[in-house]
């Protein structure tokens, strides 16, 4: 639905995940997907502050925007979640299948290590 702001929708879902009592003791994985599209829109001159009022007067370059989005999600996690819970954040572009496969393998490895650590097997 074009009327729905996908970022706002994602932040709402992230808050729901962070506050979910059933998930309070499990690690979280955050994929900031479509980084290639974000980079292209910024290069084309799209101003983030036009769509995200809280972005303010920050520079409109990819690195600053990515850092801002990471911090938005992290702030929600800090406010609504157990601070001890690990969060694995990955910036992705599903167009690049090799990188995406590497990230998924990395996340699986991290989660396996976390589960082994929590079960006292590691």
PDB file of C-alpha atoms in Angstrom:
ATOM      1  CA  UNK A   1       0.000   0.000   0.000  1.00  0.00           C
ATOM      2  CA  UNK A   2       1.632   3.264  -1.151  1.00  0.00           C
ATOM      3  CA  UNK A   3      -0.134   5.215   1.607  1.00  0.00           C
ATOM      4  CA  UNK A   4       1.803   3.363   4.321  1.00  0.00           C
ATOM      5  CA  UNK A   5       5.173   4.768   5.327  1.00  0.00           C
ATOM      6  CA  UNK A   6       7.325   1.622   5.335  1.00  0.00           C
ATOM      7  CA  UNK A   7       9.812   3.072   7.814  1.00  0.00           C
ATOM      8  CA  UNK A   8       7.080   3.930  10.310  1.00  0.00           C
ATOM      9  CA  UNK A   9       5.569   0.490   9.813  1.00  0.00           C
ATOM     10  CA  UNK A  10       8.970  -1.141  10.414  1.00  0.00           C
ATOM     11  CA  UNK A  11       9.517   0.887  13.587  1.00  0.00           C
ATOM     12  CA  UNK A  12       6.113  -0.186  14.911  1.00  0.00           C
ATOM     13  CA  UNK A  13       6.875  -3.849  14.206  1.00  0.00           C
ATOM     14  CA  UNK A  14      10.333  -3.488  15.807  1.00  0.00           C
ATOM     15  CA  UNK A  15       8.738  -2.023  18.949  1.00  0.00           C
ATOM     16  CA  UNK A  16       6.290  -4.946  19.041  1.00  0.00           C
ATOM     17  CA  UNK A  17       9.198  -7.400  18.809  1.00  0.00           C
ATOM     18  CA  UNK A  18      11.115  -5.585  21.543  1.00  0.00           C
ATOM     19  CA  UNK A  19       8.126  -5.599  23.905  1.00  0.00           C
ATOM     20  CA  UNK A  20       7.012  -9.168  23.210  1.00  0.00           C
ATOM     21  CA  UNK A  21       7.312 -11.125  26.476  1.00  0.00           C
ATOM     22  CA  UNK A  22       7.680 -14.432  24.624  1.00  0.00           C
ATOM     23  CA  UNK A  23      10.783 -13.108  22.867  1.00  0.00           C
ATOM     24  CA  UNK A  24      12.337 -11.168  25.736  1.00  0.00           C
ATOM     25  CA  UNK A  25      15.255 -13.576  26.220  1.00  0.00           C
ATOM     26  CA  UNK A  26      16.174 -14.271  22.618  1.00  0.00           C
ATOM     27  CA  UNK A  27      18.633 -12.346  20.450  1.00  0.00           C
ATOM     28  CA  UNK A  28      17.187 -10.014  17.844  1.00  0.00           C
ATOM     29  CA  UNK A  29      18.288  -9.770  14.238  1.00  0.00           C
ATOM     30  CA  UNK A  30      17.616  -6.547  12.372  1.00  0.00           C
ATOM     31  CA  UNK A  31      17.986  -6.409   8.597  1.00  0.00           C
ATOM     32  CA  UNK A  32      18.063  -2.903   7.181  1.00  0.00           C
ATOM     33  CA  UNK A  33      17.277  -4.007   3.660  1.00  0.00           C
ATOM     34  CA  UNK A  34      17.233  -2.209   0.315  1.00  0.00           C
ATOM     35  CA  UNK A  35      20.395  -0.238   1.016  1.00  0.00           C
ATOM     36  CA  UNK A  36      20.963  -0.010  -2.738  1.00  0.00           C
ATOM     37  CA  UNK A  37      17.603   1.724  -3.209  1.00  0.00           C
ATOM     38  CA  UNK A  38      18.308   4.121  -0.350  1.00  0.00           C
ATOM     39  CA  UNK A  39      21.688   5.012  -1.842  1.00  0.00           C
ATOM     40  CA  UNK A  40      20.101   5.608  -5.283  1.00  0.00           C
ATOM     41  CA  UNK A  41      17.325   7.807  -3.882  1.00  0.00           C
ATOM     42  CA  UNK A  42      19.857   9.898  -1.967  1.00  0.00           C
ATOM     43  CA  UNK A  43      22.006  10.244  -5.086  1.00  0.00           C
ATOM     44  CA  UNK A  44      18.880  11.367  -6.976  1.00  0.00           C
ATOM     45  CA  UNK A  45      18.399  14.157  -4.423  1.00  0.00           C
ATOM     46  CA  UNK A  46      15.567  12.793  -2.300  1.00  0.00           C
ATOM     47  CA  UNK A  47      15.664  14.582   1.079  1.00  0.00           C
ATOM     48  CA  UNK A  48      15.146  12.224   4.022  1.00  0.00           C
ATOM     49  CA  UNK A  49      13.908  15.077   6.225  1.00  0.00           C
ATOM     50  CA  UNK A  50      10.951  15.508   3.876  1.00  0.00           C
ATOM     51  CA  UNK A  51       9.683  12.052   4.854  1.00  0.00           C
ATOM     52  CA  UNK A  52      11.201  11.677   8.336  1.00  0.00           C
ATOM     53  CA  UNK A  53      10.682  14.905  10.250  1.00  0.00           C
ATOM     54  CA  UNK A  54      12.915  13.793  13.139  1.00  0.00           C
ATOM     55  CA  UNK A  55      15.865  13.536  10.732  1.00  0.00           C
ATOM     56  CA  UNK A  56      16.172  17.300  11.036  1.00  0.00           C
ATOM     57  CA  UNK A  57      19.112  19.150   9.481  1.00  0.00           C
ATOM     58  CA  UNK A  58      21.488  16.199   9.255  1.00  0.00           C
ATOM     59  CA  UNK A  59      23.436  15.837   6.048  1.00  0.00           C
ATOM     60  CA  UNK A  60      21.646  13.866   3.373  1.00  0.00           C
ATOM     61  CA  UNK A  61      24.451  11.403   2.579  1.00  0.00           C
ATOM     62  CA  UNK A  62      24.188   7.621   2.739  1.00  0.00           C
ATOM     63  CA  UNK A  63      26.473   7.097   5.761  1.00  0.00           C
ATOM     64  CA  UNK A  64      24.652   9.676   7.903  1.00  0.00           C
ATOM     65  CA  UNK A  65      21.213   8.360   6.928  1.00  0.00           C
ATOM     66  CA  UNK A  66      22.200   4.743   7.636  1.00  0.00           C
ATOM     67  CA  UNK A  67      23.646   5.723  11.023  1.00  0.00           C
ATOM     68  CA  UNK A  68      20.439   7.619  11.829  1.00  0.00           C
ATOM     69  CA  UNK A  69      18.220   4.641  10.973  1.00  0.00           C
ATOM     70  CA  UNK A  70      20.411   2.304  13.043  1.00  0.00           C
ATOM     71  CA  UNK A  71      20.162   4.681  15.985  1.00  0.00           C
ATOM     72  CA  UNK A  72      16.344   4.900  15.651  1.00  0.00           C
ATOM     73  CA  UNK A  73      15.988   1.131  15.927  1.00  0.00           C
ATOM     74  CA  UNK A  74      18.590   0.941  18.722  1.00  0.00           C
ATOM     75  CA  UNK A  75      16.773   3.642  20.714  1.00  0.00           C
ATOM     76  CA  UNK A  76      13.555   1.619  20.543  1.00  0.00           C
ATOM     77  CA  UNK A  77      15.404  -1.501  21.690  1.00  0.00           C
ATOM     78  CA  UNK A  78      16.949   0.360  24.631  1.00  0.00           C
ATOM     79  CA  UNK A  79      13.603   1.837  25.655  1.00  0.00           C
ATOM     80  CA  UNK A  80      11.406  -1.245  25.303  1.00  0.00           C
ATOM     81  CA  UNK A  81      13.660  -4.259  25.619  1.00  0.00           C
ATOM     82  CA  UNK A  82      16.037  -6.064  27.922  1.00  0.00           C
ATOM     83  CA  UNK A  83      19.359  -4.218  27.475  1.00  0.00           C
ATOM     84  CA  UNK A  84      21.271  -7.483  27.847  1.00  0.00           C
ATOM     85  CA  UNK A  85      19.641  -8.958  24.768  1.00  0.00           C
ATOM     86  CA  UNK A  86      22.015  -8.982  21.808  1.00  0.00           C
ATOM     87  CA  UNK A  87      20.938  -7.360  18.566  1.00  0.00           C
ATOM     88  CA  UNK A  88      22.629  -8.249  15.301  1.00  0.00           C
ATOM     89  CA  UNK A  89      22.086  -5.489  12.749  1.00  0.00           C
ATOM     90  CA  UNK A  90      22.902  -5.983   9.081  1.00  0.00           C
ATOM     91  CA  UNK A  91      22.535  -3.536   6.223  1.00  0.00           C
ATOM     92  CA  UNK A  92      21.554  -5.549   3.176  1.00  0.00           C
ATOM     93  CA  UNK A  93      20.652  -5.420  -0.457  1.00  0.00           C
ATOM     94  CA  UNK A  94      18.895  -8.563  -1.603  1.00  0.00           C
ATOM     95  CA  UNK A  95      19.983  -7.819  -5.148  1.00  0.00           C
ATOM     96  CA  UNK A  96      23.471  -8.945  -4.147  1.00  0.00           C
ATOM     97  CA  UNK A  97      22.763 -12.623  -3.492  1.00  0.00           C
ATOM     98  CA  UNK A  98      26.341 -13.508  -2.485  1.00  0.00           C
ATOM     99  CA  UNK A  99      26.464 -10.840   0.211  1.00  0.00           C
ATOM    100  CA  UNK A 100      22.970 -11.720   1.409  1.00  0.00           C
ATOM    101  CA  UNK A 101      23.928 -15.407   1.682  1.00  0.00           C
ATOM    102  CA  UNK A 102      27.063 -14.424   3.634  1.00  0.00           C
ATOM    103  CA  UNK A 103      24.997 -12.313   6.023  1.00  0.00           C
ATOM    104  CA  UNK A 104      22.464 -15.088   6.597  1.00  0.00           C
ATOM    105  CA  UNK A 105      25.281 -17.563   7.284  1.00  0.00           C
ATOM    106  CA  UNK A 106      26.875 -15.069   9.678  1.00  0.00           C
ATOM    107  CA  UNK A 107      23.587 -14.578  11.532  1.00  0.00           C
ATOM    108  CA  UNK A 108      23.053 -18.336  11.793  1.00  0.00           C
ATOM    109  CA  UNK A 109      26.556 -18.688  13.243  1.00  0.00           C
ATOM    110  CA  UNK A 110      25.987 -15.875  15.748  1.00  0.00           C
ATOM    111  CA  UNK A 111      22.677 -17.328  16.867  1.00  0.00           C
ATOM    112  CA  UNK A 112      24.155 -20.798  17.208  1.00  0.00           C
ATOM    113  CA  UNK A 113      27.005 -19.431  19.335  1.00  0.00           C
ATOM    114  CA  UNK A 114      24.552 -17.473  21.483  1.00  0.00           C
ATOM    115  CA  UNK A 115      22.404 -20.580  22.015  1.00  0.00           C
ATOM    116  CA  UNK A 116      25.446 -22.682  22.911  1.00  0.00           C
ATOM    117  CA  UNK A 117      26.617 -20.018  25.344  1.00  0.00           C
ATOM    118  CA  UNK A 118      23.181 -19.808  26.973  1.00  0.00           C
ATOM    119  CA  UNK A 119      22.999 -23.589  27.300  1.00  0.00           C
ATOM    120  CA  UNK A 120      26.456 -23.676  28.982  1.00  0.00           C
ATOM    121  CA  UNK A 121      27.885 -25.821  26.195  1.00  0.00           C
ATOM    122  CA  UNK A 122      30.357 -23.148  25.188  1.00  0.00           C
TER     123      UNK A 122
END
